[in-house]
mmCIF file of C-alpha atoms in Angstrom:
data_model
loop_
_atom_site.group_PDB
_atom_site.id
_atom_site.type_symbol
_atom_site.label_atom_id
_atom_site.label_comp_id
_atom_site.label_asym_id
_atom_site.label_seq_id
_atom_site.Cartn_x
_atom_site.Cartn_y
_atom_site.Cartn_z
ATOM 1 C CA MET A 1 113.208 107.797 47.950
ATOM 2 C CA ARG A 2 110.765 104.962 48.534
ATOM 3 C CA THR A 3 113.646 102.717 49.611
ATOM 4 C CA GLN A 4 114.737 105.290 52.224
ATOM 5 C CA VAL A 5 111.188 105.565 53.607
ATOM 6 C CA THR A 6 110.906 101.776 53.802
ATOM 7 C CA LEU A 7 114.247 101.573 55.597
ATOM 8 C CA ILE A 8 113.217 104.238 58.125
ATOM 9 C CA GLU A 9 109.879 102.503 58.698
ATOM 10 C CA GLY A 10 111.672 99.194 59.233
ATOM 11 C CA ILE A 11 114.097 100.722 61.746
ATOM 12 C CA TYR A 12 111.251 102.475 63.555
ATOM 13 C CA GLY A 13 109.174 99.280 63.640
ATOM 14 C CA SER A 14 112.074 97.238 65.014
ATOM 15 C CA ALA A 15 112.828 99.879 67.643
ATOM 16 C CA SER A 16 109.163 99.970 68.651
ATOM 17 C CA ARG A 17 109.059 96.195 69.087
ATOM 18 C CA VAL A 18 112.235 96.213 71.164
ATOM 19 C CA PHE A 19 110.857 99.015 73.346
ATOM 20 C CA ALA A 20 107.531 97.189 73.766
ATOM 21 C CA SER A 21 109.346 94.035 74.858
ATOM 22 C CA LEU A 22 111.365 95.979 77.452
ATOM 23 C CA VAL A 23 108.586 98.298 78.596
ATOM 24 C CA PRO A 24 105.295 96.438 78.138
ATOM 25 C CA PRO A 25 102.063 98.140 79.269
ATOM 26 C CA PRO A 26 100.960 97.174 82.814
ATOM 27 C CA GLU A 27 98.222 94.832 81.573
ATOM 28 C CA HIS A 28 100.790 92.751 79.634
ATOM 29 C CA ARG A 29 103.356 92.394 82.419
ATOM 30 C CA GLU A 30 104.149 88.978 83.850
ATOM 31 C CA PRO A 31 103.031 88.309 87.432
ATOM 32 C CA PHE A 32 105.942 88.365 89.873
ATOM 33 C CA SER A 33 106.028 84.887 91.437
ATOM 34 C CA THR A 34 108.368 82.392 93.061
ATOM 35 C CA ARG A 35 109.074 80.962 89.595
ATOM 36 C CA SER A 36 110.103 84.317 88.142
ATOM 37 C CA PHE A 37 111.930 85.464 91.276
ATOM 38 C CA PRO A 38 115.374 83.962 90.475
ATOM 39 C CA ILE A 39 115.629 85.319 86.921
ATOM 40 C CA ALA A 40 114.150 88.678 87.970
ATOM 41 C CA ILE A 41 116.817 89.070 90.656
ATOM 42 C CA ILE A 42 119.808 87.554 88.851
ATOM 43 C CA SER A 43 119.294 89.262 85.472
ATOM 44 C CA PRO A 44 119.949 92.836 86.707
ATOM 45 C CA SER A 45 122.342 91.875 89.518
ATOM 46 C CA VAL A 46 125.033 90.182 87.425
ATOM 47 C CA PRO A 47 125.784 93.061 84.975
ATOM 48 C CA PHE A 48 125.326 95.611 87.770
ATOM 49 C CA LEU A 49 127.863 93.907 90.053
ATOM 50 C CA LEU A 50 130.200 93.376 87.103
ATOM 51 C CA LEU A 51 130.071 97.112 86.396
ATOM 52 C CA ALA A 52 130.747 97.809 90.080
ATOM 53 C CA TYR A 53 133.736 95.443 90.020
ATOM 54 C CA LEU A 54 135.151 96.980 86.840
ATOM 55 C CA SER A 55 134.736 100.450 88.387
ATOM 56 C CA ARG A 56 137.299 99.295 90.941
ATOM 57 C CA ARG A 57 139.803 98.248 88.270
ATOM 58 C CA ALA A 58 142.109 100.474 86.229
ATOM 59 C CA ASP A 59 141.779 100.929 82.455
ATOM 60 C CA THR A 60 138.276 99.451 82.180
ATOM 61 C CA HIS A 61 136.363 102.502 80.927
ATOM 62 C CA LEU A 62 135.743 101.148 77.423
ATOM 63 C CA THR A 63 134.716 97.744 78.784
ATOM 64 C CA ARG A 64 132.228 99.396 81.132
ATOM 65 C CA LEU A 65 130.730 101.451 78.306
ATOM 66 C CA LEU A 66 130.294 98.300 76.216
ATOM 67 C CA LEU A 67 128.652 96.513 79.163
ATOM 68 C CA LEU A 68 126.311 99.417 79.948
ATOM 69 C CA PRO A 69 123.561 98.515 77.407
ATOM 70 C CA VAL A 70 123.304 95.050 78.943
ATOM 71 C CA ALA A 71 123.052 96.515 82.452
ATOM 72 C CA VAL A 72 120.432 99.085 81.415
ATOM 73 C CA THR A 73 118.374 96.512 79.502
ATOM 74 C CA SER A 74 118.494 94.074 82.442
ATOM 75 C CA ALA A 75 117.455 96.774 84.924
ATOM 76 C CA LEU A 76 114.519 97.837 82.752
ATOM 77 C CA TYR A 77 113.478 94.222 82.199
ATOM 78 C CA PHE A 78 113.580 93.481 85.930
ATOM 79 C CA THR A 79 111.637 96.629 86.760
ATOM 80 C CA LEU A 80 109.013 96.799 84.011
ATOM 81 C CA HIS A 81 108.512 93.235 82.758
ATOM 82 C CA TYR A 82 106.983 91.978 86.009
ATOM 83 C CA LYS A 83 104.301 93.172 88.397
ATOM 84 C CA ILE A 84 102.987 92.217 91.823
ATOM 85 C CA GLU A 85 99.302 91.821 91.086
ATOM 86 C CA ASP A 86 97.947 91.822 94.638
ATOM 87 C CA ALA A 87 97.379 95.472 95.549
ATOM 88 C CA ARG A 88 97.852 94.627 99.226
ATOM 89 C CA TYR A 89 101.567 94.218 98.513
ATOM 90 C CA GLY A 90 101.870 97.536 96.737
ATOM 91 C CA ILE A 91 104.566 98.703 99.168
ATOM 92 C CA PHE A 92 106.829 95.887 98.036
ATOM 93 C CA GLU A 93 106.107 96.744 94.398
ATOM 94 C CA PHE A 94 107.149 100.316 95.204
ATOM 95 C CA ILE A 95 110.383 99.068 96.786
ATOM 96 C CA ARG A 96 111.053 96.807 93.794
ATOM 97 C CA PHE A 97 110.707 99.737 91.407
ATOM 98 C CA LEU A 98 112.961 101.948 93.536
ATOM 99 C CA VAL A 99 115.641 99.242 93.561
ATOM 100 C CA GLY A 100 115.374 98.827 89.789
ATOM 101 C CA TYR A 101 115.774 102.553 89.159
ATOM 102 C CA TYR A 102 118.651 102.687 91.647
ATOM 103 C CA ILE A 103 120.437 99.932 89.715
ATOM 104 C CA LEU A 104 119.791 101.828 86.486
ATOM 105 C CA GLY A 105 121.141 105.114 87.849
ATOM 106 C CA LYS A 106 124.225 103.595 89.459
ATOM 107 C CA SER A 107 124.976 101.549 86.334
ATOM 108 C CA LEU A 108 125.096 104.761 84.311
ATOM 109 C CA ASN A 109 127.424 106.275 86.880
ATOM 110 C CA PHE A 110 129.743 103.259 87.015
ATOM 111 C CA ALA A 111 129.988 103.207 83.236
ATOM 112 C CA PHE A 112 130.623 106.892 82.594
ATOM 113 C CA VAL A 113 133.095 107.687 85.380
ATOM 114 C CA ARG A 114 136.306 107.508 83.382
ATOM 115 C CA GLU A 115 138.931 106.631 85.998
ATOM 116 C CA GLY A 116 136.711 104.394 88.128
ATOM 117 C CA ARG A 117 135.693 104.693 91.757
ATOM 118 C CA PHE A 118 138.268 105.329 94.488
ATOM 119 C CA LYS A 119 138.084 104.923 98.228
ATOM 120 C CA THR A 120 139.170 107.918 100.266
ATOM 121 C CA GLY A 121 142.959 108.110 100.206
ATOM 122 C CA GLU A 122 143.436 105.744 97.271
ATOM 123 C CA ARG A 123 145.719 106.939 94.477
ATOM 124 C CA ARG A 124 145.525 104.025 92.062
ATOM 125 C CA LEU A 125 143.271 101.103 91.259
ATOM 126 C CA GLN A 126 144.333 97.519 90.709
ATOM 127 C CA ARG A 127 144.209 96.036 87.249
ATOM 128 C CA VAL A 128 141.902 93.195 86.361
ATOM 129 C CA ASN A 129 144.725 90.660 86.368
ATOM 130 C CA GLU A 130 145.954 91.658 89.830
ATOM 131 C CA VAL A 131 144.824 89.392 92.675
ATOM 132 C CA SER A 132 143.738 90.821 96.023
ATOM 133 C CA ALA A 133 144.174 89.076 99.337
ATOM 134 C CA SER A 134 140.943 87.613 100.682
ATOM 135 C CA SER A 135 139.692 89.094 103.953
ATOM 136 C CA GLY A 136 136.352 87.321 104.262
ATOM 137 C CA ILE A 137 134.247 84.392 103.136
ATOM 138 C CA LEU A 138 133.602 85.893 99.673
ATOM 139 C CA PRO A 139 136.065 86.100 96.772
ATOM 140 C CA PRO A 140 137.900 89.472 96.780
ATOM 141 C CA SER A 141 136.404 90.508 93.430
ATOM 142 C CA LEU A 142 132.809 89.894 94.591
ATOM 143 C CA ASN A 143 133.484 91.535 97.933
ATOM 144 C CA ASP A 144 134.859 94.608 96.145
ATOM 145 C CA ALA A 145 131.803 94.807 93.870
ATOM 146 C CA LEU A 146 129.331 94.406 96.738
ATOM 147 C CA GLU A 147 131.133 96.994 98.839
ATOM 148 C CA LEU A 148 130.827 99.619 96.104
ATOM 149 C CA ALA A 149 127.290 98.649 95.076
ATOM 150 C CA PHE A 150 126.004 99.013 98.643
ATOM 151 C CA ALA A 151 128.001 102.160 99.466
ATOM 152 C CA VAL A 152 124.822 104.097 98.769
ATOM 153 C CA ARG A 153 125.798 107.300 100.578
ATOM 154 C CA GLY A 154 129.415 107.057 99.475
ATOM 155 C CA ILE A 155 130.873 107.241 102.981
ATOM 156 C CA GLY A 156 134.601 106.598 102.581
ATOM 157 C CA TRP A 157 134.433 106.959 98.772
ATOM 158 C CA ASP A 158 135.305 109.702 96.309
ATOM 159 C CA PHE A 159 131.652 110.358 95.427
ATOM 160 C CA GLY A 160 130.643 110.840 99.066
ATOM 161 C CA ARG A 161 133.162 113.478 100.127
ATOM 162 C CA ASP A 162 130.544 116.110 100.994
ATOM 163 C CA VAL A 163 127.798 113.860 102.344
ATOM 164 C CA TYR A 164 126.621 114.563 105.885
ATOM 165 C CA VAL A 165 127.221 111.670 108.288
ATOM 166 C CA PRO A 166 125.045 111.531 111.457
ATOM 167 C CA PRO A 167 126.774 110.901 114.814
ATOM 168 C CA ARG A 168 127.389 107.268 115.736
ATOM 169 C CA THR A 169 124.890 105.485 117.955
ATOM 170 C CA LYS A 170 126.643 102.098 118.026
ATOM 171 C CA SER A 171 130.006 100.888 119.284
ATOM 172 C CA THR A 172 132.797 100.322 116.756
ATOM 173 C CA GLN A 173 133.929 97.181 118.607
ATOM 174 C CA ARG A 174 132.627 94.216 116.597
ATOM 175 C CA GLY A 175 130.930 92.258 119.370
ATOM 176 C CA ARG A 176 129.270 95.286 120.933
ATOM 177 C CA PHE A 177 128.305 96.593 117.487
ATOM 178 C CA LEU A 178 126.448 93.365 116.711
ATOM 179 C CA ARG A 179 124.648 93.600 120.052
ATOM 180 C CA ASP A 180 123.748 97.267 119.520
ATOM 181 C CA ALA A 181 122.572 96.622 115.949
ATOM 182 C CA THR A 182 120.394 93.712 117.093
ATOM 183 C CA VAL A 183 118.725 95.826 119.779
ATOM 184 C CA ALA A 184 118.259 98.733 117.355
ATOM 185 C CA CYS A 185 116.787 96.459 114.685
ATOM 186 C CA ILE A 186 114.208 95.054 117.130
ATOM 187 C CA LYS A 187 113.378 98.531 118.478
ATOM 188 C CA ASN A 188 112.918 100.001 115.007
ATOM 189 C CA PHE A 189 110.789 97.030 113.923
ATOM 190 C CA LEU A 190 108.487 97.565 116.907
ATOM 191 C CA ILE A 191 108.143 101.279 116.095
ATOM 192 C CA VAL A 192 107.272 100.429 112.488
ATOM 193 C CA ASP A 193 104.761 97.861 113.737
ATOM 194 C CA LEU A 194 103.181 100.455 116.048
ATOM 195 C CA CYS A 195 102.949 103.128 113.329
ATOM 196 C CA ASP A 196 101.520 100.673 110.804
ATOM 197 C CA SER A 197 98.978 99.404 113.316
ATOM 198 C CA LEU A 198 97.885 102.912 114.320
ATOM 199 C CA ILE A 199 97.412 103.931 110.684
ATOM 200 C CA LYS A 200 95.238 100.856 110.100
ATOM 201 C CA LEU A 201 92.968 101.970 112.950
ATOM 202 C CA ALA A 202 91.962 105.071 110.995
ATOM 203 C CA PRO A 203 88.372 104.441 109.837
ATOM 204 C CA GLY A 204 87.509 104.942 106.203
ATOM 205 C CA VAL A 205 91.032 105.416 104.850
ATOM 206 C CA ASP A 206 91.985 101.786 104.278
ATOM 207 C CA SER A 207 90.792 101.389 100.700
ATOM 208 C CA LEU A 208 93.434 100.092 98.326
ATOM 209 C CA GLU A 209 91.851 101.757 95.319
ATOM 210 C CA ASP A 210 90.497 105.135 96.462
ATOM 211 C CA GLY A 211 91.796 105.502 100.003
ATOM 212 C CA SER A 212 92.331 109.044 101.203
ATOM 213 C CA MET A 213 93.685 110.774 104.272
ATOM 214 C CA PHE A 214 90.947 113.385 103.901
ATOM 215 C CA LEU A 215 87.539 112.118 105.020
ATOM 216 C CA GLN A 216 84.930 114.517 103.674
ATOM 217 C CA ASP A 217 82.291 113.412 106.202
ATOM 218 C CA LEU A 218 84.347 114.697 109.140
ATOM 219 C CA PRO A 219 84.265 118.298 110.390
ATOM 220 C CA LEU A 220 87.115 120.383 109.030
ATOM 221 C CA HIS A 221 89.272 120.344 112.170
ATOM 222 C CA TRP A 222 88.902 116.586 112.664
ATOM 223 C CA ARG A 223 89.492 115.924 108.962
ATOM 224 C CA TYR A 224 92.853 117.669 108.935
ATOM 225 C CA SER A 225 93.843 116.386 112.363
ATOM 226 C CA LEU A 226 93.335 112.833 111.078
ATOM 227 C CA SER A 227 95.154 113.500 107.798
ATOM 228 C CA THR A 228 98.093 115.056 109.644
ATOM 229 C CA ALA A 229 98.301 112.091 112.022
ATOM 230 C CA VAL A 230 98.255 109.591 109.118
ATOM 231 C CA TYR A 231 100.835 111.640 107.215
ATOM 232 C CA VAL A 232 103.215 111.913 110.188
ATOM 233 C CA LEU A 233 102.852 108.211 111.003
ATOM 234 C CA GLY A 234 103.596 107.434 107.346
ATOM 235 C CA GLY A 235 106.776 109.488 107.614
ATOM 236 C CA MET A 236 107.758 107.661 110.793
ATOM 237 C CA LEU A 237 107.230 104.380 108.935
ATOM 238 C CA ILE A 238 109.749 105.467 106.333
ATOM 239 C CA ILE A 239 112.285 106.690 108.893
ATOM 240 C CA PHE A 240 112.257 103.704 111.223
ATOM 241 C CA GLY A 241 111.621 101.190 108.443
ATOM 242 C CA LEU A 242 114.775 102.257 106.614
ATOM 243 C CA GLU A 243 116.716 102.298 109.880
ATOM 244 C CA ALA A 244 115.529 98.749 110.647
ATOM 245 C CA GLY A 245 116.600 97.642 107.165
ATOM 246 C CA SER A 246 119.993 99.309 107.599
ATOM 247 C CA ASP A 247 120.463 97.616 110.978
ATOM 248 C CA PHE A 248 119.626 94.223 109.482
ATOM 249 C CA VAL A 249 122.026 94.691 106.559
ATOM 250 C CA SER A 250 124.764 95.855 108.925
ATOM 251 C CA LEU A 251 124.316 92.686 110.988
ATOM 252 C CA LEU A 252 124.844 90.568 107.870
ATOM 253 C CA ALA A 253 127.757 92.678 106.629
ATOM 254 C CA VAL A 254 129.632 92.869 109.933
ATOM 255 C CA GLY A 255 128.681 89.459 111.284
ATOM 256 C CA LEU A 256 129.050 87.341 108.140
ATOM 257 C CA LEU A 257 131.041 89.331 105.588
ATOM 258 C CA ARG A 258 133.515 90.784 108.099
ATOM 259 C CA SER A 259 132.731 94.374 107.167
ATOM 260 C CA SER A 260 134.196 96.944 109.548
ATOM 261 C CA PRO A 261 131.752 98.462 112.083
ATOM 262 C CA ASP A 262 133.430 101.819 111.342
ATOM 263 C CA ALA A 263 131.593 101.925 107.989
ATOM 264 C CA TRP A 264 128.090 101.880 109.494
ATOM 265 C CA PHE A 265 126.364 105.065 110.626
ATOM 266 C CA PRO A 266 122.703 105.967 111.293
ATOM 267 C CA LEU A 267 120.669 107.001 108.263
ATOM 268 C CA TYR A 268 118.811 109.865 109.940
ATOM 269 C CA ASP A 269 119.688 112.629 112.391
ATOM 270 C CA SER A 270 116.408 113.445 114.171
ATOM 271 C CA PRO A 271 114.642 115.140 111.236
ATOM 272 C CA TRP A 272 111.785 116.185 113.556
ATOM 273 C CA ARG A 273 114.211 118.616 115.236
ATOM 274 C CA SER A 274 115.028 120.438 111.995
ATOM 275 C CA THR A 275 114.549 124.210 112.125
ATOM 276 C CA SER A 276 115.127 124.826 108.407
ATOM 277 C CA LEU A 277 114.646 123.030 105.121
ATOM 278 C CA HIS A 278 118.426 123.157 104.664
ATOM 279 C CA HIS A 279 118.876 121.119 107.814
ATOM 280 C CA PHE A 280 115.928 118.801 107.169
ATOM 281 C CA TRP A 281 116.978 117.729 103.666
ATOM 282 C CA GLY A 282 120.739 118.128 104.107
ATOM 283 C CA LYS A 283 121.233 116.543 107.534
ATOM 284 C CA GLY A 284 118.026 115.356 109.186
ATOM 285 C CA TRP A 285 116.706 113.243 106.293
ATOM 286 C CA HIS A 286 118.641 110.292 104.908
ATOM 287 C CA GLN A 287 121.243 110.940 102.213
ATOM 288 C CA LEU A 288 120.987 107.515 100.552
ATOM 289 C CA LEU A 289 120.255 108.767 97.044
ATOM 290 C CA ARG A 290 122.006 112.138 97.193
ATOM 291 C CA HIS A 291 124.660 111.219 94.631
ATOM 292 C CA VAL A 292 122.128 109.609 92.271
ATOM 293 C CA PHE A 293 119.928 112.725 92.278
ATOM 294 C CA LEU A 294 122.911 115.019 91.806
ATOM 295 C CA SER A 295 124.139 112.890 88.902
ATOM 296 C CA CYS A 296 120.713 112.601 87.241
ATOM 297 C CA GLY A 297 119.535 116.187 87.665
ATOM 298 C CA GLY A 298 121.533 118.372 90.007
ATOM 299 C CA TYR A 299 124.756 118.715 88.036
ATOM 300 C CA ALA A 300 122.892 119.371 84.789
ATOM 301 C CA GLY A 301 120.736 121.972 86.520
ATOM 302 C CA GLY A 302 123.823 123.609 87.992
ATOM 303 C CA TRP A 303 125.408 123.806 84.555
ATOM 304 C CA LEU A 304 122.288 125.489 83.185
ATOM 305 C CA ALA A 305 121.357 127.830 86.038
ATOM 306 C CA GLY A 306 124.035 127.868 88.714
ATOM 307 C CA GLN A 307 123.217 127.195 92.367
ATOM 308 C CA ALA A 308 119.454 127.545 91.873
ATOM 309 C CA GLY A 309 119.575 125.048 89.001
ATOM 310 C CA LEU A 310 121.619 122.628 91.111
ATOM 311 C CA VAL A 311 119.029 122.685 93.899
ATOM 312 C CA LEU A 312 115.964 122.470 91.662
ATOM 313 C CA GLY A 313 117.541 119.862 89.369
ATOM 314 C CA THR A 314 118.350 117.636 92.340
ATOM 315 C CA PHE A 315 114.823 117.830 93.751
ATOM 316 C CA LEU A 316 113.310 117.380 90.278
ATOM 317 C CA ALA A 317 115.290 114.138 89.890
ATOM 318 C CA SER A 318 114.107 113.042 93.342
ATOM 319 C CA GLY A 319 110.494 113.790 92.458
ATOM 320 C CA LEU A 320 110.712 111.885 89.181
ATOM 321 C CA TYR A 321 112.335 108.932 90.950
ATOM 322 C CA HIS A 322 109.538 108.703 93.526
ATOM 323 C CA GLU A 323 106.757 109.270 91.015
ATOM 324 C CA LEU A 324 108.053 106.522 88.731
ATOM 325 C CA GLY A 325 108.549 104.242 91.728
ATOM 326 C CA MET A 326 104.944 104.704 92.835
ATOM 327 C CA GLN A 327 103.710 104.200 89.258
ATOM 328 C CA LEU A 328 101.350 107.112 89.730
ATOM 329 C CA LEU A 329 100.660 109.574 86.922
ATOM 330 C CA ASP A 330 100.244 112.199 89.621
ATOM 331 C CA HIS A 331 102.633 115.087 89.114
ATOM 332 C CA ARG A 332 101.796 116.485 92.532
ATOM 333 C CA ILE A 333 104.388 114.069 93.923
ATOM 334 C CA MET A 334 107.047 115.671 91.742
ATOM 335 C CA LEU A 335 105.620 119.082 92.657
ATOM 336 C CA PHE A 336 106.211 118.328 96.348
ATOM 337 C CA PHE A 337 109.929 117.796 95.809
ATOM 338 C CA VAL A 338 110.286 120.820 93.532
ATOM 339 C CA LEU A 339 108.549 122.927 96.184
ATOM 340 C CA GLN A 340 111.145 121.785 98.722
ATOM 341 C CA GLY A 341 113.844 123.140 96.416
ATOM 342 C CA ILE A 342 111.964 126.439 96.101
ATOM 343 C CA GLY A 343 111.726 126.619 99.892
ATOM 344 C CA ILE A 344 115.489 126.143 100.207
ATOM 345 C CA LEU A 345 116.108 128.902 97.665
ATOM 346 C CA LEU A 346 113.822 131.206 99.687
ATOM 347 C CA GLU A 347 115.925 130.425 102.749
ATOM 348 C CA ASN A 348 118.994 131.480 100.750
ATOM 349 C CA VAL A 349 117.280 134.771 99.885
ATOM 350 C CA TYR A 350 116.390 135.307 103.545
ATOM 351 C CA LYS A 351 120.000 134.767 104.594
ATOM 352 C CA ARG A 352 121.320 137.064 101.868
ATOM 353 C CA TYR A 353 119.122 139.989 102.952
ATOM 354 C CA THR A 354 119.168 139.491 106.735
ATOM 355 C CA GLY A 355 122.547 137.877 107.295
ATOM 356 C CA LYS A 356 120.837 135.220 109.431
ATOM 357 C CA ARG A 357 119.897 131.607 108.792
ATOM 358 C CA VAL A 358 116.347 130.346 109.190
ATOM 359 C CA GLY A 359 116.127 128.747 112.629
ATOM 360 C CA GLY A 360 114.514 128.639 116.052
ATOM 361 C CA VAL A 361 110.843 128.062 116.742
ATOM 362 C CA MET A 362 109.759 129.999 113.654
ATOM 363 C CA GLY A 363 112.200 127.957 111.580
ATOM 364 C CA TRP A 364 110.667 124.745 112.915
ATOM 365 C CA CYS A 365 107.175 125.996 111.987
ATOM 366 C CA TRP A 366 108.443 127.044 108.555
ATOM 367 C CA THR A 367 109.896 123.568 107.977
ATOM 368 C CA ALA A 368 106.719 121.857 109.204
ATOM 369 C CA PHE A 369 104.643 123.941 106.788
ATOM 370 C CA TRP A 370 106.702 122.956 103.741
ATOM 371 C CA VAL A 371 107.129 119.294 104.682
ATOM 372 C CA ILE A 372 103.871 118.415 106.459
ATOM 373 C CA ILE A 373 101.218 120.877 105.248
ATOM 374 C CA LEU A 374 102.285 121.089 101.611
ATOM 375 C CA GLY A 375 103.309 117.435 101.760
ATOM 376 C CA GLN A 376 99.750 116.354 102.550
ATOM 377 C CA MET A 377 98.393 118.307 99.615
ATOM 378 C CA CYS A 378 100.884 116.783 97.181
ATOM 379 C CA THR A 379 101.133 113.169 98.363
ATOM 380 C CA ALA A 380 97.600 112.497 99.607
ATOM 381 C CA ARG A 381 96.868 109.946 96.885
ATOM 382 C CA ALA A 382 100.059 107.961 97.517
ATOM 383 C CA ILE A 383 99.764 108.020 101.329
ATOM 384 C CA GLY A 384 96.050 107.289 101.080
ATOM 385 C CA ARG A 385 96.766 103.775 99.763
ATOM 386 C CA LEU A 386 99.059 102.967 102.706
ATOM 387 C CA PRO A 387 96.505 101.873 105.352
ATOM 388 C CA GLY A 388 95.077 99.087 103.209
ATOM 389 C CA ALA A 389 98.462 97.698 102.156
ATOM 390 C CA ILE A 390 100.344 94.950 103.980
ATOM 391 C CA LEU A 391 103.625 96.062 105.492
ATOM 392 C CA ILE A 392 103.812 93.737 108.486
ATOM 393 C CA PRO A 393 101.538 90.683 108.210
ATOM 394 C CA ARG A 394 99.040 90.424 111.039
ATOM 395 C CA LYS A 395 100.572 87.136 112.238
ATOM 396 C CA LEU A 396 103.929 88.875 112.686
ATOM 397 C CA SER A 397 102.497 92.024 114.250
ATOM 398 C CA ILE A 398 103.265 92.172 117.961
ATOM 399 C CA VAL A 399 101.227 95.344 118.385
ATOM 400 C CA ARG A 400 98.054 93.957 116.782
ATOM 401 C CA GLY A 401 98.575 90.484 118.227
ATOM 402 C CA LEU A 402 99.479 91.382 121.830
ATOM 403 C CA VAL A 403 99.525 95.109 122.619
ATOM 404 C CA PHE A 404 96.124 96.160 121.256
ATOM 405 C CA PRO A 405 94.300 93.088 122.692
ATOM 406 C CA GLY A 406 96.014 93.724 126.031
ATOM 407 C CA ILE A 407 94.926 97.374 126.077
ATOM 408 C CA ARG A 408 91.405 96.370 125.080
ATOM 409 C CA TYR A 409 91.275 93.793 127.878
ATOM 410 C CA LEU A 410 92.440 96.352 130.486
ATOM 411 C CA ILE A 411 89.847 98.895 129.336
ATOM 412 C CA GLU A 412 87.041 96.330 129.435
ATOM 413 C CA SER A 413 88.167 95.199 132.887
ATOM 414 C CA ILE A 414 88.122 98.774 134.204
ATOM 415 C CA VAL A 415 84.757 99.573 132.651
ATOM 416 C CA SER A 416 83.123 96.373 133.949
ATOM 417 C CA ARG A 417 84.033 97.121 137.568
#
């Protein structure tokens, strides 16, 4: 009996040490620096891309399952072993965590899908020993892995059959596409710069530690007017920031890697015009992580509780993803996403009893209440740290370097007359 207890204690102690080495507490994490950058990027990328490549090859299911522990360990190490110590760069720490969890989620998917991943219309996958013809500057195997790894929405793939695709805003002719993408990238960057600069003008909310959208010294109507403005500008930052990033990636993919312009669509479809939560989250908002959230929560919820479980499980996975990415032990962030699922289920009830969908002006107000009003209550702490963080350095800010000084000069000139 004593031998069994000692064995169990030894196994538990070894497991605890392994876990502590993979998931050290924040105070013991290594600072993320230029020296650690190569290993932090390469360590999760190699097994992740290898899994993506094997997902495009027939009869590799067992190999992918055997590789999965390496991919998971590397993703956790990359995500949790390092930290960006300067709180001013907290946005980039948030992005780094989101990327790490994305790699983790997609690695699980690549490993467990038995037959592999197919493009739309494909009936069979090549074997590992079959050689593909090269159509770009990269080796065919690496090109195949990158194409699947970055097919976030699954457009043109078996896992993206039901994803909503916004209407095109760019030409599908290569030269004109590159021109359109360049213009769009610059435009979106300027909008992000403007939103970031306007948020930083808000007095008293720019603390990195205890910043808040709600200034208690202001009268009630001014307090909530300011918080709503900061919240909406924060949302615009996300929308146009992601669009700018997508435009930049598309320029690299189409211009250098010879990707087809047909594969690149806008991320958003005017979410501010949504007249229901169904439309906002299903069409207006980006669908980048739809498949990840369905895989990590939606399908399990659907198995347990049908359509309601599918909706709530998907939003629960989304909430957990964002809460872990922000490294905030604030369950109101998760509550926000779960509330969105509840709102969608209420819309289903409304349609069932009235025969009509939520829409029109009242539908727009309904959507604004769930997304903006409840959103402020649930995400105030996270958004409150945004004004003090660095998104666009002042030296690169056109708005703060040229536009604001120009406006100030014009005002002073008018007043001094």
